[in-house]
CSV table of C-alpha atoms in Angstrom, one decimal:
chain,number,residue,atom,x,y,z
A,12,MET,CA,45.8,-14.3,-129.1
A,13,ALA,CA,48.2,-11.3,-128.8
A,14,SER,CA,51.3,-11.4,-130.9
A,15,VAL,CA,54.4,-11.0,-128.9
A,16,LYS,CA,57.8,-10.5,-130.7
A,17,LEU,CA,61.2,-9.4,-129.6
A,18,ILE,CA,63.8,-8.0,-132.0
A,19,GLY,CA,67.3,-8.6,-130.6
A,20,VAL,CA,70.8,-10.0,-130.7
A,21,SER,CA,71.3,-13.1,-128.4
A,22,ALA,CA,74.6,-11.7,-127.1
A,23,SER,CA,73.1,-8.4,-125.9
A,24,PRO,CA,72.6,-8.2,-122.2
A,25,PHE,CA,69.8,-5.7,-122.7
A,26,VAL,CA,67.9,-8.2,-124.9
A,27,ASN,CA,68.5,-10.9,-122.3
A,28,ARG,CA,66.8,-8.6,-119.8
A,29,VAL,CA,63.6,-8.7,-121.8
A,30,GLN,CA,63.8,-12.5,-122.3
A,31,ILE,CA,64.2,-13.1,-118.6
A,32,ALA,CA,61.2,-10.9,-117.8
A,33,LEU,CA,59.1,-12.8,-120.4
A,34,ASN,CA,60.2,-16.1,-118.9
A,35,LEU,CA,59.3,-15.0,-115.4
A,36,LYS,CA,55.8,-14.2,-116.7
A,37,SER,CA,55.6,-17.5,-118.7
A,38,ILE,CA,54.9,-15.5,-121.9
A,39,ASN,CA,55.5,-17.2,-125.3
A,40,TYR,CA,57.2,-14.9,-127.9
A,41,GLU,CA,58.8,-14.9,-131.3
A,42,PHE,CA,62.5,-14.0,-131.2
A,43,LEU,CA,63.6,-12.0,-134.3
A,44,GLN,CA,67.3,-12.3,-134.4
A,45,GLU,CA,69.3,-9.3,-135.7
A,46,THR,CA,72.8,-9.5,-137.2
A,47,PHE,CA,75.3,-7.5,-135.0
A,48,GLY,CA,76.7,-4.6,-136.9
A,49,ALA,CA,73.8,-4.5,-139.4
A,50,LYS,CA,70.4,-3.0,-138.9
A,51,SER,CA,67.5,-4.6,-140.6
A,52,GLU,CA,64.6,-2.6,-142.2
A,53,LEU,CA,62.4,-4.0,-139.4
A,54,LEU,CA,64.7,-2.6,-136.7
A,55,LEU,CA,65.0,0.8,-138.3
A,56,LYS,CA,61.3,1.0,-138.8
A,57,SER,CA,60.6,-0.2,-135.3
A,58,ASN,CA,63.1,2.0,-133.5
A,59,PRO,CA,63.7,5.0,-135.7
A,60,VAL,CA,65.0,7.2,-132.8
A,61,HIS,CA,67.9,5.1,-131.4
A,62,LYS,CA,68.0,2.3,-134.0
A,63,LYS,CA,69.0,-0.2,-131.4
A,64,VAL,CA,67.8,-3.5,-129.9
A,65,PRO,CA,65.8,-4.6,-128.1
A,66,VAL,CA,62.5,-3.7,-129.5
A,67,PHE,CA,59.4,-5.3,-128.1
A,68,ILE,CA,56.4,-5.7,-130.4
A,69,HIS,CA,53.0,-6.4,-128.7
A,70,ASP,CA,50.4,-6.6,-131.5
A,71,ASP,CA,51.0,-3.3,-133.2
A,72,LYS,CA,52.6,-1.6,-130.2
A,73,LEU,CA,56.4,-0.9,-130.3
A,74,ILE,CA,58.3,-0.5,-127.0
A,75,CYS,CA,62.0,0.3,-126.8
A,76,GLU,CA,64.7,0.5,-124.1
A,77,SER,CA,65.2,-2.7,-122.1
A,78,LEU,CA,64.1,-1.5,-118.6
A,79,ASN,CA,61.2,0.3,-120.1
A,80,ILE,CA,60.1,-2.9,-121.7
A,81,VAL,CA,60.5,-4.9,-118.5
A,82,GLN,CA,58.2,-2.4,-116.7
A,83,TYR,CA,55.7,-2.7,-119.5
A,84,ILE,CA,55.7,-6.5,-119.3
A,85,ASN,CA,55.2,-6.4,-115.5
A,86,GLU,CA,52.4,-3.9,-115.7
A,87,LEU,CA,50.5,-5.6,-118.5
A,88,TRP,CA,50.8,-9.3,-117.5
A,89,THR,CA,49.8,-9.3,-113.8
A,90,SER,CA,49.8,-13.1,-113.5
A,91,GLY,CA,52.9,-14.7,-112.2
A,92,PRO,CA,55.5,-13.1,-109.9
A,93,SER,CA,55.7,-9.3,-109.8
A,94,ILE,CA,59.0,-8.0,-111.1
A,95,LEU,CA,58.6,-4.6,-109.4
A,96,PRO,CA,57.6,-4.2,-105.7
A,97,SER,CA,54.0,-3.3,-105.0
A,98,ASP,CA,55.0,-0.5,-102.5
A,99,PRO,CA,55.5,2.8,-104.3
A,100,TYR,CA,58.6,3.7,-102.3
A,101,ASP,CA,60.2,0.3,-102.8
A,102,ARG,CA,59.3,0.5,-106.5
A,103,ALA,CA,61.0,3.9,-106.8
A,104,ILE,CA,64.1,2.6,-105.1
A,105,ALA,CA,64.3,-0.4,-107.5
A,106,ARG,CA,63.9,1.9,-110.5
A,107,PHE,CA,66.7,4.1,-109.1
A,108,TRP,CA,69.1,1.2,-108.8
A,109,GLY,CA,68.1,0.0,-112.3
A,110,ALA,CA,69.0,3.4,-113.7
A,111,TYR,CA,72.2,3.5,-111.7
A,112,ILE,CA,73.3,0.1,-113.1
A,113,ASP,CA,72.6,1.3,-116.6
A,114,ASP,CA,74.5,4.5,-116.1
A,115,LYS,CA,77.6,2.6,-114.9
A,116,ALA,CA,77.5,-0.6,-116.9
A,117,LYS,CA,75.8,0.3,-120.2
A,118,GLY,CA,78.2,-0.3,-123.0
A,119,GLU,CA,80.7,-2.4,-121.0
A,120,GLU,CA,80.1,-5.3,-123.3
A,121,GLU,CA,81.8,-3.0,-125.9
A,122,ARG,CA,84.5,-1.9,-123.5
A,123,LEU,CA,85.4,-5.2,-122.1
A,124,ALA,CA,88.8,-4.2,-120.7
A,125,ALA,CA,87.3,-1.4,-118.6
A,126,VAL,CA,86.2,-3.7,-115.8
A,127,ASP,CA,87.8,-1.6,-113.1
A,128,LYS,CA,85.1,0.9,-113.6
A,129,LEU,CA,82.6,-1.6,-112.4
A,130,ALA,CA,84.3,-2.2,-109.0
A,131,ALA,CA,82.7,0.8,-107.2
A,132,MET,CA,79.3,0.0,-108.6
A,133,LEU,CA,79.4,-3.6,-107.4
A,134,VAL,CA,80.6,-2.7,-103.9
A,135,LEU,CA,77.6,-0.3,-103.6
A,136,LEU,CA,75.3,-3.0,-104.9
A,137,GLU,CA,76.7,-5.4,-102.4
A,138,GLU,CA,75.7,-3.0,-99.6
A,139,TYR,CA,72.2,-2.5,-101.2
A,140,PHE,CA,71.8,-6.3,-101.4
A,141,ILE,CA,72.6,-6.7,-97.8
A,142,ASN,CA,70.1,-4.0,-96.9
A,143,CYS,CA,67.5,-5.7,-99.0
A,144,SER,CA,68.1,-8.9,-97.2
A,145,SER,CA,67.8,-7.4,-93.8
A,146,THR,CA,64.5,-5.6,-94.8
A,147,THR,CA,62.8,-8.6,-96.5
A,148,GLY,CA,64.3,-11.3,-94.3
A,149,ASN,CA,65.2,-13.2,-97.4
A,150,GLY,CA,68.7,-13.1,-98.9
A,151,ASN,CA,68.1,-14.9,-102.2
A,152,PHE,CA,67.5,-12.0,-104.5
A,153,PHE,CA,67.3,-8.2,-104.5
A,154,GLY,CA,63.6,-8.7,-105.1
A,155,GLY,CA,63.1,-11.0,-102.1
A,156,ASP,CA,62.6,-14.7,-102.6
A,157,SER,CA,62.3,-14.4,-106.4
A,158,ILE,CA,64.0,-12.5,-109.2
A,159,GLY,CA,62.9,-8.9,-109.4
A,160,TYR,CA,63.7,-5.7,-111.3
A,161,VAL,CA,67.2,-5.0,-109.9
A,162,ASP,CA,68.1,-8.7,-110.3
A,163,ILE,CA,67.3,-8.5,-114.0
A,164,ALA,CA,69.0,-5.1,-114.4
A,165,LEU,CA,72.3,-6.4,-113.1
A,166,GLY,CA,72.1,-10.1,-113.8
A,167,CYS,CA,71.9,-9.6,-117.6
A,168,PHE,CA,75.6,-8.6,-117.4
A,169,LEU,CA,76.9,-11.7,-115.7
A,170,GLY,CA,77.7,-13.5,-118.9
A,171,TRP,CA,79.8,-10.5,-120.0
A,172,PHE,CA,81.5,-10.3,-116.6
A,173,LYS,CA,82.6,-13.9,-117.0
A,174,ALA,CA,83.8,-13.4,-120.6
A,175,SER,CA,85.8,-10.3,-119.5
A,176,GLU,CA,87.4,-12.3,-116.7
A,177,LYS,CA,88.7,-14.9,-119.1
A,178,LEU,CA,89.6,-12.5,-121.9
A,179,PHE,CA,91.6,-10.1,-119.8
A,180,ASP,CA,92.6,-12.2,-116.8
A,181,VAL,CA,90.8,-9.9,-114.3
A,182,LYS,CA,88.2,-10.4,-111.6
A,183,VAL,CA,84.9,-8.7,-111.9
A,184,LEU,CA,82.9,-10.3,-109.2
A,185,ASP,CA,85.4,-10.8,-106.4
A,186,ILE,CA,84.4,-13.0,-103.5
A,187,ALA,CA,86.7,-11.1,-101.2
A,188,LYS,CA,85.0,-7.8,-102.0
A,189,THR,CA,81.4,-8.8,-102.8
A,190,PRO,CA,80.8,-12.3,-101.3
A,191,ARG,CA,77.0,-11.9,-101.2
A,192,LEU,CA,76.9,-10.9,-104.9
A,193,VAL,CA,79.0,-13.9,-105.8
A,194,GLU,CA,76.4,-16.1,-104.1
A,195,TRP,CA,73.5,-14.2,-105.6
A,196,ALA,CA,75.0,-14.6,-109.1
A,197,GLU,CA,75.0,-18.4,-108.8
A,198,ARG,CA,71.4,-18.4,-107.7
A,199,PHE,CA,70.5,-16.1,-110.6
A,200,TYR,CA,72.2,-18.2,-113.2
A,201,SER,CA,70.5,-21.4,-112.0
A,202,ASP,CA,67.0,-19.9,-112.0
A,203,ASP,CA,64.6,-21.4,-114.6
A,204,ALA,CA,63.8,-18.0,-116.1
A,205,VAL,CA,67.5,-17.4,-116.8
A,206,LYS,CA,68.7,-20.8,-118.0
A,207,ASN,CA,69.3,-20.9,-121.8
A,208,VAL,CA,68.9,-17.1,-122.0
A,209,ILE,CA,72.4,-15.7,-121.3
A,210,PRO,CA,74.8,-17.2,-123.8
A,211,GLU,CA,77.6,-19.5,-122.6
A,212,THR,CA,80.9,-17.8,-121.7
A,213,GLU,CA,82.8,-19.3,-124.6
A,214,LYS,CA,80.2,-18.1,-127.1
A,215,LEU,CA,80.4,-14.6,-125.7
A,216,MET,CA,84.2,-14.7,-125.9
A,217,GLU,CA,83.9,-15.8,-129.6
A,218,PHE,CA,81.4,-13.0,-130.2
A,219,ALA,CA,83.7,-10.4,-128.6
A,220,LYS,CA,86.7,-11.5,-130.6
A,221,ARG,CA,84.8,-11.5,-133.8
A,222,ASN,CA,82.9,-8.2,-133.3
A,223,LEU,CA,84.3,-6.1,-130.5
A,224,MET,CA,88.0,-6.6,-130.5
A,225,LYS,CA,89.0,-5.9,-134.1
């Protein structure tokens, strides 16, 4: 049986991405918890370039960068729901939006007060979500009737969005501006693949106060 391990920090949305993908594919794995602010020898050895989590270990193969790992998981384990669309054009578009989300949101868990920078991104994603719904005829997720690539790319940040709202008395997902995304977020959170992955808001707030707001 193949050995599947994940080096990560539970509070990292990028680590949560990989966990959700693994859950969608019903893959058992060993979670190797890192201490935030410290880098274990295993992490430094496994990701000598960026020295960051997550790192996915499949037997003796090491894969880094969260969306890259998600794509690897989807391509290797073909059973279960497909995370990326089968159509090449749709797949390219999903990858585009995944890269866009990373470009705009990456690091926001370390810049919690900068939530205003997310507003334009979320409005555009609201429009994209509506277009996806009109194309697929299903408004549940970006990927159709089940969680897909863009859902994972954005959904991993929902815990930090909620923590930011409470810590700084701001509104990240605003029902007046992005009503469809607000509904989507509730569905995403309640999915079996997501439950027990994204830490509770209070735990993220404690993490932020302890590690990010010194």
